[in-house]
PDB file of C-alpha atoms and ligand atoms in Angstrom:
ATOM      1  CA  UNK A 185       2.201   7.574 -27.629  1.00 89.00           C
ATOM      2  CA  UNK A 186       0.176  10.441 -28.821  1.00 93.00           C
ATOM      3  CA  UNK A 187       2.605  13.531 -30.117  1.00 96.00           C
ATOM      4  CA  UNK A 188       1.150  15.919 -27.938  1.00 96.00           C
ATOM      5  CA  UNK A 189       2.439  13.178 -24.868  1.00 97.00           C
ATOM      6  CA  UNK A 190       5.511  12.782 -26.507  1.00 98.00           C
ATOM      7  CA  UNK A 191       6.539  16.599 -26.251  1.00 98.00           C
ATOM      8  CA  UNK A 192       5.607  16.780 -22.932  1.00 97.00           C
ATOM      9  CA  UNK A 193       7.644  13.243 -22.520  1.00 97.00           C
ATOM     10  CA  UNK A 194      10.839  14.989 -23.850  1.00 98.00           C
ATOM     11  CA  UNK A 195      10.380  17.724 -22.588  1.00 97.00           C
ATOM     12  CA  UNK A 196      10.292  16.572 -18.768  1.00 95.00           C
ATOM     13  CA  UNK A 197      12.804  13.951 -19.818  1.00 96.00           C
ATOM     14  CA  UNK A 198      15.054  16.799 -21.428  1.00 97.00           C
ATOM     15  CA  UNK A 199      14.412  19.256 -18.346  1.00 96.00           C
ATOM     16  CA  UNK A 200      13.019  21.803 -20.437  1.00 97.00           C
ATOM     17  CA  UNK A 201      10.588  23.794 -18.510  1.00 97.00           C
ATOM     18  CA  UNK A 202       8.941  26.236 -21.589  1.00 98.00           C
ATOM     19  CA  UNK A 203       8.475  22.631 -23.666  1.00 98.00           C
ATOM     20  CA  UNK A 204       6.563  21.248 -20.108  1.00 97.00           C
ATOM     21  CA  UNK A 205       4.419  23.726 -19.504  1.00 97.00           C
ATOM     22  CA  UNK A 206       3.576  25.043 -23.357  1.00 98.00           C
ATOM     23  CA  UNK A 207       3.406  21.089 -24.104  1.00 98.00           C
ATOM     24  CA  UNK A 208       0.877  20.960 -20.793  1.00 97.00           C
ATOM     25  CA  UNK A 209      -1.373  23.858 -21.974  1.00 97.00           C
ATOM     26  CA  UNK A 210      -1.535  22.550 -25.488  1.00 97.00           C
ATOM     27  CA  UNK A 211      -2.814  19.243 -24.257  1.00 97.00           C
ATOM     28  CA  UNK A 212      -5.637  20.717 -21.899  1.00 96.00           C
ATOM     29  CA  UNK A 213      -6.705  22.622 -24.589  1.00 96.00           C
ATOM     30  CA  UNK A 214      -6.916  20.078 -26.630  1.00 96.00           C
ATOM     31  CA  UNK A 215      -9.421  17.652 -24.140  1.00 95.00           C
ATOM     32  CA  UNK A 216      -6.485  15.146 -23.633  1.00 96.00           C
ATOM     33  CA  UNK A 217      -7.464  14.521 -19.678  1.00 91.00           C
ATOM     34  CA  UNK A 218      -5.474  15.484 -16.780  1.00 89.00           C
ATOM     35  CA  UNK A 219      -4.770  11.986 -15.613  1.00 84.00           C
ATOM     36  CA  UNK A 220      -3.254  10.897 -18.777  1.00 92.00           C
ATOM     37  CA  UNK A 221      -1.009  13.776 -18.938  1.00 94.00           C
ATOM     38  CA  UNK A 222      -0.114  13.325 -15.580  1.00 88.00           C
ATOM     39  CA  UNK A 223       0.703   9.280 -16.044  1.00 85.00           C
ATOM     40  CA  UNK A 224       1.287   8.800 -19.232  1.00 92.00           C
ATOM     41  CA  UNK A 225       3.400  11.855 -19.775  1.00 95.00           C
ATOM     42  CA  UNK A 226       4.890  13.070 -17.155  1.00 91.00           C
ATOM     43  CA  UNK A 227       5.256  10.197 -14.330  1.00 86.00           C
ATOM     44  CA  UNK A 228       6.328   8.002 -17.037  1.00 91.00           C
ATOM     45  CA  UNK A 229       8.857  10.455 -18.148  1.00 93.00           C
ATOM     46  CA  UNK A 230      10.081  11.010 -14.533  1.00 88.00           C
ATOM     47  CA  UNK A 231      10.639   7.090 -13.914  1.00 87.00           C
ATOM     48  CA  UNK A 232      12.827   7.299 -17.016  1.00 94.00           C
ATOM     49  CA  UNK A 233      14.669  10.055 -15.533  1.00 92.00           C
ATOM     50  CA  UNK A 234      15.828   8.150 -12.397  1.00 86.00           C
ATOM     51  CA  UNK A 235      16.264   4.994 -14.387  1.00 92.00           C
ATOM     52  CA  UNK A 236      18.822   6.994 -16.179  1.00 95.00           C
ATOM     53  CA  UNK A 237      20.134   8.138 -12.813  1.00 90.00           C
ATOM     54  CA  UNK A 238      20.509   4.958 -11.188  1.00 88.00           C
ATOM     55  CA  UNK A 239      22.521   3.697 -14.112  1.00 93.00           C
ATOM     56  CA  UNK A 240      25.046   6.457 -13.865  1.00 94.00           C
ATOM     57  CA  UNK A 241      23.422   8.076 -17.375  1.00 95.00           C
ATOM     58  CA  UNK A 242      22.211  11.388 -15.362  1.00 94.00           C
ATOM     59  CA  UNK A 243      23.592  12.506 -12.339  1.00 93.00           C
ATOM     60  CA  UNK A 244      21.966  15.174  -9.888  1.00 89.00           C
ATOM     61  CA  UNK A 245      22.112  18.513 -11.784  1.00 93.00           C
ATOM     62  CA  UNK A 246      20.215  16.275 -14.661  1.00 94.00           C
ATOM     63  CA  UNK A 247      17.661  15.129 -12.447  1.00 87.00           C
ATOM     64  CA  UNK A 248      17.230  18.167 -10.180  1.00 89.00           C
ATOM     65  CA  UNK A 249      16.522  20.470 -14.074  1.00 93.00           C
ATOM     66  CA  UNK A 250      14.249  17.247 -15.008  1.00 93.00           C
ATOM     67  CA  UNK A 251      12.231  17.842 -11.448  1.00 88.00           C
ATOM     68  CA  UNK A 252      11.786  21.388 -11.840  1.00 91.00           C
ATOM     69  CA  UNK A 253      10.336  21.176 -15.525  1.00 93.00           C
ATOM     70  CA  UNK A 254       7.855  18.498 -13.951  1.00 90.00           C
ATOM     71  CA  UNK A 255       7.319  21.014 -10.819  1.00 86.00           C
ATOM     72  CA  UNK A 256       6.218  23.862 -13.514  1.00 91.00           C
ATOM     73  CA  UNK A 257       3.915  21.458 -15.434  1.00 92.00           C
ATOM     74  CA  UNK A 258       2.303  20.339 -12.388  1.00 87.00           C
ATOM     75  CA  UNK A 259       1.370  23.579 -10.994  1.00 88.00           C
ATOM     76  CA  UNK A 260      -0.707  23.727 -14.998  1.00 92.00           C
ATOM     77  CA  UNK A 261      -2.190  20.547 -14.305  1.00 89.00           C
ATOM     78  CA  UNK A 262      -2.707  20.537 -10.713  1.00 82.00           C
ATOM     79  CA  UNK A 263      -6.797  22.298 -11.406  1.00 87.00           C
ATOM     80  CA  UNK A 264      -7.153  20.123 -13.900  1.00 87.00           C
ATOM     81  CA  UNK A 265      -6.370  17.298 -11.578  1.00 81.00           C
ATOM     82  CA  UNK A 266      -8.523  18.552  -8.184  1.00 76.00           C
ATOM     83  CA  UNK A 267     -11.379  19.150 -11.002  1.00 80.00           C
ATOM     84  CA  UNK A 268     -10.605  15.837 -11.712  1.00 78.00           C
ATOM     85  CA  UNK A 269     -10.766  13.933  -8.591  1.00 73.00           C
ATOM     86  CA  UNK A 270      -7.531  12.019  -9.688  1.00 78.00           C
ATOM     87  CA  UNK A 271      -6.054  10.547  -6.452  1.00 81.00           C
ATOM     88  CA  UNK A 272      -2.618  10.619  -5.436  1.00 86.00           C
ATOM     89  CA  UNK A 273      -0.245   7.412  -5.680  1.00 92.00           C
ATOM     90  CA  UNK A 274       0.033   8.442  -1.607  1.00 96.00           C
ATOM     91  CA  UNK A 275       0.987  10.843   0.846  1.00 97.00           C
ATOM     92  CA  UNK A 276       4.453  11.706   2.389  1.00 98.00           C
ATOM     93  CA  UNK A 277       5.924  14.123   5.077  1.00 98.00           C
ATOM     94  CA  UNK A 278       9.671  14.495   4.189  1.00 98.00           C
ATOM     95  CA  UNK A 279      11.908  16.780   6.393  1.00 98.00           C
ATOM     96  CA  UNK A 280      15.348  17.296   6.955  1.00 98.00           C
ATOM     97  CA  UNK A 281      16.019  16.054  10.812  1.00 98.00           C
ATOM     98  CA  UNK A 282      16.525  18.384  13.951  1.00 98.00           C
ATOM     99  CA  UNK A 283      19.919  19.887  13.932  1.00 98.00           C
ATOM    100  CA  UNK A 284      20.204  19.556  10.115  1.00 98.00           C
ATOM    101  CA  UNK A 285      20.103  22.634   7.517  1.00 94.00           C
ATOM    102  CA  UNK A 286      20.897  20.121   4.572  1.00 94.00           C
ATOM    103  CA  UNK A 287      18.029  20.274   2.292  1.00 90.00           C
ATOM    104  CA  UNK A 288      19.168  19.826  -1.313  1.00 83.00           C
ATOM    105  CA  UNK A 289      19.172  16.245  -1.561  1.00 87.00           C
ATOM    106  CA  UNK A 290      15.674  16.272   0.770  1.00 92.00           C
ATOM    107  CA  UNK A 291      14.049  18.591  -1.634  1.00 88.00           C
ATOM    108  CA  UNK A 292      15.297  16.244  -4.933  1.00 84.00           C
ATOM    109  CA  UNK A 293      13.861  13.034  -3.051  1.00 91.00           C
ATOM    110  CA  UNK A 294      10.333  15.889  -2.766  1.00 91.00           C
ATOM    111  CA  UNK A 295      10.301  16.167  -6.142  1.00 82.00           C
ATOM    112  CA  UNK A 296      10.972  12.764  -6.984  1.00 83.00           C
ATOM    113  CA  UNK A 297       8.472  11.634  -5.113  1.00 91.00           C
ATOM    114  CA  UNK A 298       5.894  14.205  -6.360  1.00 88.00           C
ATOM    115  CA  UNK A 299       7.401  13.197  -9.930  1.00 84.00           C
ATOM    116  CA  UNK A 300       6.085   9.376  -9.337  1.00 87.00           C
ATOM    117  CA  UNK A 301       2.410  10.902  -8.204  1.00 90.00           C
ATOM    118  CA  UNK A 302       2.719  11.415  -4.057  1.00 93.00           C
ATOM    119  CA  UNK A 303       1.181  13.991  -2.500  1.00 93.00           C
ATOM    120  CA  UNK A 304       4.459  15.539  -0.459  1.00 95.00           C
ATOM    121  CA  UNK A 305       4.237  17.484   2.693  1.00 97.00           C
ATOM    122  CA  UNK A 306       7.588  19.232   3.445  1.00 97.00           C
ATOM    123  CA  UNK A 307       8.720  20.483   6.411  1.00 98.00           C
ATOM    124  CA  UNK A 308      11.669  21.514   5.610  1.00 98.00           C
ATOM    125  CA  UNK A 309      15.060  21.829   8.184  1.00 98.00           C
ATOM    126  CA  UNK A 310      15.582  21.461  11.267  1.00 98.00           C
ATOM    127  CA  UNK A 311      12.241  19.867  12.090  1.00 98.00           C
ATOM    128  CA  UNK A 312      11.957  18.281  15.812  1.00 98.00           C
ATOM    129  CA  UNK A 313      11.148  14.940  16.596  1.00 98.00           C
ATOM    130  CA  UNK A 314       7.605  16.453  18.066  1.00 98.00           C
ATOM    131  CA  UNK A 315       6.724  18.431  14.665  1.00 98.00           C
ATOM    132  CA  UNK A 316       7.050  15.008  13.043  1.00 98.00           C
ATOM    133  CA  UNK A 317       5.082  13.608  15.211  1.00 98.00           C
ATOM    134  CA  UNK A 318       2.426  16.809  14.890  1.00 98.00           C
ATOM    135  CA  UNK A 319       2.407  16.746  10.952  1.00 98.00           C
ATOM    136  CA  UNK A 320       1.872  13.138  10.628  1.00 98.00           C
ATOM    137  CA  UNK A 321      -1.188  13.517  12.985  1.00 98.00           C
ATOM    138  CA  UNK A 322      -2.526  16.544  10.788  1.00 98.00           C
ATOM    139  CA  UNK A 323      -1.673  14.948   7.359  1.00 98.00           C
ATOM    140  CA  UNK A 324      -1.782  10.961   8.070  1.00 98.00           C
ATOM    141  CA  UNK A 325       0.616  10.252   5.430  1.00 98.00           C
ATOM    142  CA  UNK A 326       1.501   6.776   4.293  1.00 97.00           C
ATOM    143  CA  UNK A 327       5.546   7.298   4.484  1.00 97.00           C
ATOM    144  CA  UNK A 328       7.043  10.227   6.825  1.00 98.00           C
ATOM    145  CA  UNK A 329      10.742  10.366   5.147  1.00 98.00           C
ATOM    146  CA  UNK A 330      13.873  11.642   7.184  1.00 98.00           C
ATOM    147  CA  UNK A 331      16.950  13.302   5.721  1.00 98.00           C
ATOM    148  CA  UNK A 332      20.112  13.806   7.359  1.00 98.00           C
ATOM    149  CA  UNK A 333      24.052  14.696   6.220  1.00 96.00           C
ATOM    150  CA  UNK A 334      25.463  14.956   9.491  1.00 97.00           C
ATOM    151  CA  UNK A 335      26.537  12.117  11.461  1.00 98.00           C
ATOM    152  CA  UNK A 336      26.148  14.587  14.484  1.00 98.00           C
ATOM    153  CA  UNK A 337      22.194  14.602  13.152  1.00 98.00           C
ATOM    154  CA  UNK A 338      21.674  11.518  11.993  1.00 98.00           C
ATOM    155  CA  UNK A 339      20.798  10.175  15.706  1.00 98.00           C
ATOM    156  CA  UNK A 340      17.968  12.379  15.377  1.00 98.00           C
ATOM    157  CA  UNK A 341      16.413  10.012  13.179  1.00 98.00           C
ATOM    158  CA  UNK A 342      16.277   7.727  15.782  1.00 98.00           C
ATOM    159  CA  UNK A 343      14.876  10.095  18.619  1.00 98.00           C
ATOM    160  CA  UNK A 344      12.305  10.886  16.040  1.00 98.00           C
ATOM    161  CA  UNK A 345      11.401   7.240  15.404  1.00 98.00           C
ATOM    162  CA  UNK A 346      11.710   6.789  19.506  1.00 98.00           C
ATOM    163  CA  UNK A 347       8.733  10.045  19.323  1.00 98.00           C
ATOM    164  CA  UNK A 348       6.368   7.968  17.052  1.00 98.00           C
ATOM    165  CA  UNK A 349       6.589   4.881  19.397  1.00 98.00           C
ATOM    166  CA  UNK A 350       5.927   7.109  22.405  1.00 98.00           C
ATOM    167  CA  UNK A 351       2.461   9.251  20.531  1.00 98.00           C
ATOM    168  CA  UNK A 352       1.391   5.415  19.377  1.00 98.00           C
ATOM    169  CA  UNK A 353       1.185   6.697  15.669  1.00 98.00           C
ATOM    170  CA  UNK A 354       4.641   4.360  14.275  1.00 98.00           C
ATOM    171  CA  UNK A 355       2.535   1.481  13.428  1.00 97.00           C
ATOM    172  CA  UNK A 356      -0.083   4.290  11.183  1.00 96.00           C
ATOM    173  CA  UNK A 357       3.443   5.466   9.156  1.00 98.00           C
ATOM    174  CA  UNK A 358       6.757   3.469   7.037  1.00 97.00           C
ATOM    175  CA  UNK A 359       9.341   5.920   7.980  1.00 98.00           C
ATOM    176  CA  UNK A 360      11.927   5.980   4.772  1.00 98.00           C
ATOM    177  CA  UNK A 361      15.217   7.333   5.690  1.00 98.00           C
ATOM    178  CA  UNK A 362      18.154   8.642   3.657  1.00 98.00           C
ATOM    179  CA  UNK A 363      20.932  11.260   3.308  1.00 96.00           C
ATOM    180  CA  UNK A 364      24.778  10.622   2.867  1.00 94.00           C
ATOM    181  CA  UNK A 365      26.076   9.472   5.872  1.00 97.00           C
ATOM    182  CA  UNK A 366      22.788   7.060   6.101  1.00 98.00           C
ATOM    183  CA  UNK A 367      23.250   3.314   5.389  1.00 98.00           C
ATOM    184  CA  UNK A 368      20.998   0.370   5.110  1.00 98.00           C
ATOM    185  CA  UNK A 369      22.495  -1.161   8.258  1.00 98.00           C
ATOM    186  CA  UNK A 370      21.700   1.955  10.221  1.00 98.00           C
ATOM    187  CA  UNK A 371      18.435   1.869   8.866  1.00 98.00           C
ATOM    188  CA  UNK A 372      17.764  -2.073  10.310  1.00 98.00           C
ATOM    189  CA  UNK A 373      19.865  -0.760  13.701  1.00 98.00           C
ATOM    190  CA  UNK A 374      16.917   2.093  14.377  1.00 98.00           C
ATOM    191  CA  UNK A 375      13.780   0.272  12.677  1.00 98.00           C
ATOM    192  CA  UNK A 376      13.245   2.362  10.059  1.00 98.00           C
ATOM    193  CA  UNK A 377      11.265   0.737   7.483  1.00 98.00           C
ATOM    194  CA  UNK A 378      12.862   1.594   4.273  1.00 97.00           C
ATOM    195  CA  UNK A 379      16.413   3.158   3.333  1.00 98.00           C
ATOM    196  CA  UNK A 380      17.148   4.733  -0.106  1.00 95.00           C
ATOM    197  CA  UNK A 381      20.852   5.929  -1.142  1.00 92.00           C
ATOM    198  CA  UNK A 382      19.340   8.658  -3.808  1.00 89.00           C
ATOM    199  CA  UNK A 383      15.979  10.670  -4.555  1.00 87.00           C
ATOM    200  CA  UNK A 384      15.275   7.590  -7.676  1.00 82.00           C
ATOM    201  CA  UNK A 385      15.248   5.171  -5.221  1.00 90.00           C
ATOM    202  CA  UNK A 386      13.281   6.735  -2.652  1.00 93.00           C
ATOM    203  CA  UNK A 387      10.775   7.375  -5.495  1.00 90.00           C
ATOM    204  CA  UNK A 388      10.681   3.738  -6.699  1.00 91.00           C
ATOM    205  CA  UNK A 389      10.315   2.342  -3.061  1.00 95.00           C
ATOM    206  CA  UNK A 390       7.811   4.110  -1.991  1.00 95.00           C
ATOM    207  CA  UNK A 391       5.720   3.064  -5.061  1.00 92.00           C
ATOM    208  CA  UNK A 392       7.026   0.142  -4.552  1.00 94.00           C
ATOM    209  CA  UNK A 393       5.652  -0.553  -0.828  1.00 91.00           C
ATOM    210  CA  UNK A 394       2.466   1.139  -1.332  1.00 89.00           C
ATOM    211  CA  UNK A 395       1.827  -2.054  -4.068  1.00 85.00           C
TER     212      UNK A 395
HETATM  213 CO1  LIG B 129      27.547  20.841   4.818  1.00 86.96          CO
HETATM  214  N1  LIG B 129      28.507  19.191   5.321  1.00 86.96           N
HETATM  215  N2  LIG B 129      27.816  21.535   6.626  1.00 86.96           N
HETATM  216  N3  LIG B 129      26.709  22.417   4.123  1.00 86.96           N
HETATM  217  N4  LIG B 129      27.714  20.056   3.101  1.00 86.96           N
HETATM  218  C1  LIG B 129      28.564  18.127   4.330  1.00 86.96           C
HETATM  219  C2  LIG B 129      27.389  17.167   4.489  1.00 86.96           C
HETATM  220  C3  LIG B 129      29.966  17.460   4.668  1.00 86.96           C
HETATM  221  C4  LIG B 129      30.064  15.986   4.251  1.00 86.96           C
HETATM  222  C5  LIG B 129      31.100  18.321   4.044  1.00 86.96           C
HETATM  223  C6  LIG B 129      32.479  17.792   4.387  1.00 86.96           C
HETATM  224  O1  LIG B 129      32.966  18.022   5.454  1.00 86.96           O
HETATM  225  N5  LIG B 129      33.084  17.075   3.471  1.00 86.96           N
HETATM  226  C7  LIG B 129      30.054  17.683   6.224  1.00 86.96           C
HETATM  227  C8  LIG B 129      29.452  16.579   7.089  1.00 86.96           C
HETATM  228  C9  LIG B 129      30.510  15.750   7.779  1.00 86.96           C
HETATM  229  C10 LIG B 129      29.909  14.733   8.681  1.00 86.96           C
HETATM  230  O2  LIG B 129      28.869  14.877   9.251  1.00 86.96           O
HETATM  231  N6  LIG B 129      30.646  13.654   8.841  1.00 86.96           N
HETATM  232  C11 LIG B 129      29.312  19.004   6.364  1.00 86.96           C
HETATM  233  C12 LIG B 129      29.449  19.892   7.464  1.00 86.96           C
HETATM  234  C13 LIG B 129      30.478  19.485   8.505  1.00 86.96           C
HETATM  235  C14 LIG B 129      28.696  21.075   7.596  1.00 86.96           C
HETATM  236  C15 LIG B 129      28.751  22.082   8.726  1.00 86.96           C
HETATM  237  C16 LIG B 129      28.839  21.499  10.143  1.00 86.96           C
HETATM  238  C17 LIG B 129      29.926  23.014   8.422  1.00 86.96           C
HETATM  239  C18 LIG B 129      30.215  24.045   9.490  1.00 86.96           C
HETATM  240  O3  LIG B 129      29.436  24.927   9.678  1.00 86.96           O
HETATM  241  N7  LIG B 129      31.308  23.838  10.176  1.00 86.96           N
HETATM  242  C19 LIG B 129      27.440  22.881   8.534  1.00 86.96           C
HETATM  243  C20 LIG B 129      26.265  22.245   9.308  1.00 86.96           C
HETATM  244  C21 LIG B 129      25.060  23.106   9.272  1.00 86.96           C
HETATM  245  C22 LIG B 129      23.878  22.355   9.812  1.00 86.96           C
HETATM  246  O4  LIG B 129      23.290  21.584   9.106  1.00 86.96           O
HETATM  247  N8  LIG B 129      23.587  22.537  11.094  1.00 86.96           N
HETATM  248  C23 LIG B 129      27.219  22.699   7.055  1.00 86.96           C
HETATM  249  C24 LIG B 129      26.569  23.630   6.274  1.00 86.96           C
HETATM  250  C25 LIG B 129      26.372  23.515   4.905  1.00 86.96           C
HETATM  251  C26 LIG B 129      25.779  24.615   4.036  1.00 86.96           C
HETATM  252  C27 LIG B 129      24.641  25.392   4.718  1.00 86.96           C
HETATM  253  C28 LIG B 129      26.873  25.580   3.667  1.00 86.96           C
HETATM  254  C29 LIG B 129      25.372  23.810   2.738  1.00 86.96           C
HETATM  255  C30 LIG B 129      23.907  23.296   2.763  1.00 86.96           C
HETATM  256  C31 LIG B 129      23.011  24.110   1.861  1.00 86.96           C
HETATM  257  C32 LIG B 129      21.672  23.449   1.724  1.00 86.96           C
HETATM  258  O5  LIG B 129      21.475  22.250   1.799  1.00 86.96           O
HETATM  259  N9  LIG B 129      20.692  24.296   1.486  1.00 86.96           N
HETATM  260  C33 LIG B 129      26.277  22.588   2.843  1.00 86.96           C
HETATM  261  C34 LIG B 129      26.580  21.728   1.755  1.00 86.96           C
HETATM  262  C35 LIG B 129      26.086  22.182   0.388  1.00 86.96           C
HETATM  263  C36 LIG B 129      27.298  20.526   1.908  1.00 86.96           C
HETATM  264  C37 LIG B 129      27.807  19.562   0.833  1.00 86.96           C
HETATM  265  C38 LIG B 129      28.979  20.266   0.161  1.00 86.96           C
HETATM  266  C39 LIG B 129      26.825  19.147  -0.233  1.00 86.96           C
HETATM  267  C40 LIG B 129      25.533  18.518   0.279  1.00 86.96           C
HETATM  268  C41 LIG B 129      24.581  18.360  -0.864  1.00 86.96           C
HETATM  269  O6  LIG B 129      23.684  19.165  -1.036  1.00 86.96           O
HETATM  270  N10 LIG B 129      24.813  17.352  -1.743  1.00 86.96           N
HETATM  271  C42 LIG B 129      28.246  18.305   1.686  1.00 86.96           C
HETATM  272  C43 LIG B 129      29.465  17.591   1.130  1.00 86.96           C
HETATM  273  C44 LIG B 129      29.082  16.589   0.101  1.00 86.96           C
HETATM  274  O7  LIG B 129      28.089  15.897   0.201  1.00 86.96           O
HETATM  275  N11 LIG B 129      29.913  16.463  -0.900  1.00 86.96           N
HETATM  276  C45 LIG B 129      28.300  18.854   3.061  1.00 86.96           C
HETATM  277  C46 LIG B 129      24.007  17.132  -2.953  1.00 86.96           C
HETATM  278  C47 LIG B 129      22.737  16.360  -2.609  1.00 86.96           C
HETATM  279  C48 LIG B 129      21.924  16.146  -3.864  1.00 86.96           C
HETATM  280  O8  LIG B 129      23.124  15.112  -2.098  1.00 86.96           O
HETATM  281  O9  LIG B 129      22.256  15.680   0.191  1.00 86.96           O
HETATM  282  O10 LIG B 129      23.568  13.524  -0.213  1.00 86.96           O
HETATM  283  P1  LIG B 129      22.614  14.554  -0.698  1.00 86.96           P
HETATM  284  O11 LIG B 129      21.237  13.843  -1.060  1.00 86.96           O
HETATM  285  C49 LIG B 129      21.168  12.665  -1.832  1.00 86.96           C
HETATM  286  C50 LIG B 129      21.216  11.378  -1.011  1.00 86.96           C
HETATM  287  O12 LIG B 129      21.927  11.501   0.197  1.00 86.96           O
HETATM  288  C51 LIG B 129      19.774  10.993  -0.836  1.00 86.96           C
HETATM  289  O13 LIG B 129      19.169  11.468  -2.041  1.00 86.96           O
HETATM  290  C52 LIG B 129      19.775  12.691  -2.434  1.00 86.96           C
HETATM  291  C53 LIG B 129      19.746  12.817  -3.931  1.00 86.96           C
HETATM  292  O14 LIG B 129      20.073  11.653  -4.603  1.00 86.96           O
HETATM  293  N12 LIG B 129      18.963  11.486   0.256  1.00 86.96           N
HETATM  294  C54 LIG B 129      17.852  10.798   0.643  1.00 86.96           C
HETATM  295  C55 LIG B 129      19.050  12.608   0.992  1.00 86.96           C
HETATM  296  N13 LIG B 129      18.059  12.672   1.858  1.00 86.96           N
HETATM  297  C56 LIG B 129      17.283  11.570   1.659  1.00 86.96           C
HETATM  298  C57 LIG B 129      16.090  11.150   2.264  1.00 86.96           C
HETATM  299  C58 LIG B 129      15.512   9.954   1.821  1.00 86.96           C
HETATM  300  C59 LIG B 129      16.109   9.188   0.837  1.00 86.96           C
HETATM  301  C60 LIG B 129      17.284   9.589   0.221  1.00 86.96           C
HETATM  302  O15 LIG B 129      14.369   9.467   2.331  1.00 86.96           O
HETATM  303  C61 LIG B 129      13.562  10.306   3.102  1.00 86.96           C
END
């Protein structure tokens, strides 16, 4: 990989914000093209980062300092990438369900997910079945992703699927679901699409069911 990559690389791998974002500006000044930093550099580097969480090598302060140095290289690149015209791997609307002021793992699974290339839409907490169903007819994402830590809130995820089926938009949107007390067997029980355990896995399914 070209050394210029490779700092930014490390440095997103590392979670060093000042290495990300000097290692970003030294690479746009230098003609490397946004794309390449973006996939080569940083994507790849964020990948590695939840394949080191997923086998127990990083755990969430790791990955949350990893996201943030990728968040302040983005906001460099993201001009360089609208000049660009490099498309997104996809688009998401991610919220924490109705009822639900939890949003620390929902924001990691954000960043994740903006780490592997989506485009991410965040609602943020305490978002209603009907704003769901509003944001996904503004945005027309290809995942709408629910988060809840309650088991007092995680019906919600299922009156928010129920709200889909009644506007006619579920068949336009996977829903991905997730949070602590969330399990792949609830996930089946409500028809949710997809079910991830952490913010690595969310990011590798969705990539994964947009191929
Ligand atoms: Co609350 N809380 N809390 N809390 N809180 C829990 C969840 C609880 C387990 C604590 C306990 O009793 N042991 C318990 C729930 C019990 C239950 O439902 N059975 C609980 C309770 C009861 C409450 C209140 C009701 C307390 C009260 O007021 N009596 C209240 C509810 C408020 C409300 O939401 N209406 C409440 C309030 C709060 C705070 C506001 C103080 C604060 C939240 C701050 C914030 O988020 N901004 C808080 C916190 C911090 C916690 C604990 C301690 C930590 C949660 C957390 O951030 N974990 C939590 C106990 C615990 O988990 N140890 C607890 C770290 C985070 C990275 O993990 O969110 O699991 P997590 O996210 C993971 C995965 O779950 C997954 O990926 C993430 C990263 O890998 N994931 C997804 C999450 N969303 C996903 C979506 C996906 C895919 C994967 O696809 C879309």
């Amino acid at each position: 990989m070209d050394a210029r990559l490779q700092v930014i690389y490390d440095g997103v791998a590392n979670g060093e914000q000042k290495v990300v974002t000097d290692g970003v500006q030294a690479a746009l000044d230098a003609g490397i093209d946004a794309a390449t930093i973006l996939n080569d550099a940083m994507i790849a580097a964020m990948g590695y980062v939840g394949n080191q969480f997923e086998c127990g090598e990083y755990f969430v302060p790791e990955m949350l300092i990893s996201a943030r140095a990728m968040k302040s290289g983005l906001a460099l690149l993201r001009p360089a990438l609208i000049a660009a015209n490099v498309k997104s791997a996809g688009k998401v609307v991610v919220g924490t369900v109705q009822g639900d002021l939890h949003d620390i793992g929902k924001n990691l699974v954000a960043m994740m997910l903006e780490g592997a290339g989506f485009e991410v839409v965040d609602l943020g907490v305490d978002v209603s079945p009907q704003k769901f169903v509003d944001a996904i007819k503004e945005h027309q994402p290809n995942f709408v992703g629910l988060s809840a830590l309650l088991t007092t809130t995680m019906p919600k995820m299922k009156s928010t699927i129920d709200a889909l089926n009644a506007a006619g938009i579920r068949p336009n949107v996977k829903v991905m679901i997730g949070g602590a007390p969330v399990t792949q067997r609830y996930a089946t029980e409500i028809g949710a699409d997809i079910f991830s355990p952490d913010a690595a896995t969310a990011a590798r399914r969705a990539k994964e069911a947009m191929a």
